[in-house]
């Protein structure tokens, strides 16, 4: 697994395997967010299989698939709700972690300064400076 922390409670990752869920639970993760549409992965890694593995390990599971460039405000809100509902650490995943990092960055708008959000994504290996206008717009609306 390639977990990339964005802040104290949320990490993103490239595609996880069902077998990763028990290890994540043992490491203190309490919630998984899948941002990868089922059409991108084989049946063994589609949301139903991943959810079954997560729940078997005692993890909450949210399926919030996003196919770029079709990112919606409702997807951002669902990401924020899933993070807020978690009772501990969260891991969000997609193909490379980029979509999950974008969703987190937009979900944190208005909760953290834009500089902190972008520093978190940069530390995780995702240069998302181009999102600053959207983050600032969401921050102004919060």
Short mmCIF file of C-alpha atoms in Angstrom, two decimals:
data_model
loop_
_atom_site.label_atom_id
_atom_site.label_comp_id
_atom_site.label_asym_id
_atom_site.label_seq_id
_atom_site.Cartn_x
_atom_site.Cartn_y
_atom_site.Cartn_z
CA UNK A 1 0.00 0.00 0.00
CA UNK A 2 1.08 3.51 -0.78
CA UNK A 3 -0.70 5.69 1.80
CA UNK A 4 -0.10 9.41 1.40
CA UNK A 5 -1.19 11.55 4.37
CA UNK A 6 -2.95 14.83 3.60
CA UNK A 7 -3.54 15.85 7.22
CA UNK A 8 -3.66 14.20 10.64
CA UNK A 9 -6.65 12.01 9.85
CA UNK A 10 -6.96 11.62 6.08
CA UNK A 11 -4.69 9.82 3.63
CA UNK A 12 -5.11 9.02 -0.04
CA UNK A 13 -3.81 6.04 -1.96
CA UNK A 14 -3.69 4.48 -5.38
CA UNK A 15 -5.92 1.43 -5.86
CA UNK A 16 -6.18 -0.71 -2.73
CA UNK A 17 -6.64 -4.47 -2.67
CA UNK A 18 -9.35 -6.26 -0.67
CA UNK A 19 -6.56 -7.91 1.32
CA UNK A 20 -5.37 -4.47 2.51
CA UNK A 21 -8.44 -3.86 4.65
CA UNK A 22 -7.42 -5.94 7.67
CA UNK A 23 -4.00 -4.26 7.77
CA UNK A 24 -5.58 -0.81 7.50
CA UNK A 25 -7.93 -1.63 10.37
CA UNK A 26 -5.00 -2.89 12.45
CA UNK A 27 -3.21 0.41 11.76
CA UNK A 28 -6.12 2.43 13.18
CA UNK A 29 -7.98 3.33 10.00
CA UNK A 30 -11.74 3.39 10.59
CA UNK A 31 -13.15 4.42 7.20
CA UNK A 32 -12.46 3.81 3.52
CA UNK A 33 -13.70 6.03 0.68
CA UNK A 34 -13.64 4.60 -2.83
CA UNK A 35 -13.49 7.32 -5.50
CA UNK A 36 -12.91 4.91 -8.38
CA UNK A 37 -15.84 3.98 -10.66
CA UNK A 38 -16.49 0.25 -11.07
CA UNK A 39 -15.92 0.50 -14.83
CA UNK A 40 -12.22 1.14 -14.24
CA UNK A 41 -11.46 -2.04 -12.31
CA UNK A 42 -12.01 -5.80 -12.57
CA UNK A 43 -14.84 -7.38 -10.54
CA UNK A 44 -12.39 -8.35 -7.77
CA UNK A 45 -11.78 -4.65 -7.06
CA UNK A 46 -15.23 -3.18 -7.72
CA UNK A 47 -17.04 -1.37 -4.93
CA UNK A 48 -19.11 -4.34 -3.75
CA UNK A 49 -16.02 -6.53 -3.27
CA UNK A 50 -14.08 -3.72 -1.63
CA UNK A 51 -16.99 -2.87 0.65
CA UNK A 52 -17.37 -6.51 1.73
CA UNK A 53 -13.66 -6.68 2.57
CA UNK A 54 -13.74 -3.35 4.40
CA UNK A 55 -16.80 -4.24 6.46
CA UNK A 56 -15.36 -7.68 7.27
CA UNK A 57 -12.38 -5.82 8.76
CA UNK A 58 -14.69 -3.51 10.74
CA UNK A 59 -14.22 -0.48 8.50
CA UNK A 60 -16.89 1.94 7.33
CA UNK A 61 -17.04 2.15 3.51
CA UNK A 62 -18.27 4.95 1.26
CA UNK A 63 -18.56 4.59 -2.51
CA UNK A 64 -18.19 8.06 -4.04
CA UNK A 65 -17.06 7.39 -7.62
CA UNK A 66 -15.73 10.29 -9.68
CA UNK A 67 -14.73 10.20 -13.33
CA UNK A 68 -12.85 13.35 -14.26
CA UNK A 69 -13.74 15.86 -15.57
CA UNK A 70 -17.24 15.16 -14.23
CA UNK A 71 -16.51 16.29 -10.68
CA UNK A 72 -19.63 17.70 -9.02
CA UNK A 73 -20.26 19.70 -5.88
CA UNK A 74 -22.39 16.82 -4.60
CA UNK A 75 -19.36 14.49 -4.88
CA UNK A 76 -17.30 17.02 -2.88
CA UNK A 77 -20.06 17.21 -0.26
CA UNK A 78 -20.30 13.41 -0.07
CA UNK A 79 -16.53 13.22 0.45
CA UNK A 80 -16.73 15.79 3.25
CA UNK A 81 -19.64 13.94 4.87
CA UNK A 82 -17.76 10.63 4.78
CA UNK A 83 -14.67 12.23 6.34
CA UNK A 84 -16.80 13.95 9.00
CA UNK A 85 -18.62 10.71 9.85
CA UNK A 86 -15.42 8.76 10.41
CA UNK A 87 -14.52 8.00 14.00
CA UNK A 88 -10.81 7.90 13.24
CA UNK A 89 -8.43 7.85 10.32
CA UNK A 90 -9.74 7.80 6.74
CA UNK A 91 -8.17 6.42 3.57
CA UNK A 92 -9.62 7.54 0.24
CA UNK A 93 -8.45 5.81 -2.91
CA UNK A 94 -8.75 5.89 -6.70
CA UNK A 95 -6.37 4.90 -9.51
CA UNK A 96 -3.43 7.08 -8.46
CA UNK A 97 -4.79 8.99 -5.45
CA UNK A 98 -5.16 12.20 -7.46
CA UNK A 99 -8.98 12.26 -7.62
CA UNK A 100 -9.15 11.50 -3.91
CA UNK A 101 -6.69 14.33 -3.18
CA UNK A 102 -8.73 16.73 -5.34
CA UNK A 103 -11.94 15.77 -3.53
CA UNK A 104 -10.28 16.23 -0.14
CA UNK A 105 -8.84 19.61 -1.15
CA UNK A 106 -12.23 20.89 -2.25
CA UNK A 107 -13.97 19.36 0.77
CA UNK A 108 -11.58 21.18 3.10
CA UNK A 109 -12.25 24.58 1.49
CA UNK A 110 -13.54 26.89 4.19
CA UNK A 111 -12.25 24.58 6.93
CA UNK A 112 -8.55 25.17 6.34
CA UNK A 113 -6.68 27.99 4.61
CA UNK A 114 -6.01 27.31 0.93
CA UNK A 115 -2.26 27.42 1.57
CA UNK A 116 -2.54 24.60 4.13
CA UNK A 117 -4.73 22.52 1.83
CA UNK A 118 -2.31 22.87 -1.07
CA UNK A 119 0.68 22.22 1.18
CA UNK A 120 -0.99 18.98 2.32
CA UNK A 121 -1.57 17.78 -1.21
CA UNK A 122 1.97 18.77 -2.24
CA UNK A 123 3.50 16.83 0.69
CA UNK A 124 1.49 13.82 -0.48
CA UNK A 125 2.93 14.17 -3.98
CA UNK A 126 0.00 15.88 -5.69
CA UNK A 127 0.74 19.35 -7.10
CA UNK A 128 -2.76 20.83 -7.17
CA UNK A 129 -1.97 24.54 -7.24
CA UNK A 130 -4.33 24.89 -10.20
CA UNK A 131 -7.22 24.23 -7.78
CA UNK A 132 -6.57 27.41 -5.80
CA UNK A 133 -9.36 29.41 -7.55
CA UNK A 134 -11.93 26.68 -6.87
CA UNK A 135 -10.77 26.27 -3.26
CA UNK A 136 -10.99 30.02 -2.70
CA UNK A 137 -14.42 30.19 -4.34
CA UNK A 138 -15.75 27.40 -2.10
CA UNK A 139 -14.10 29.07 0.90
CA UNK A 140 -15.93 32.31 0.11
CA UNK A 141 -19.24 30.42 -0.06
CA UNK A 142 -18.69 28.60 3.25
#
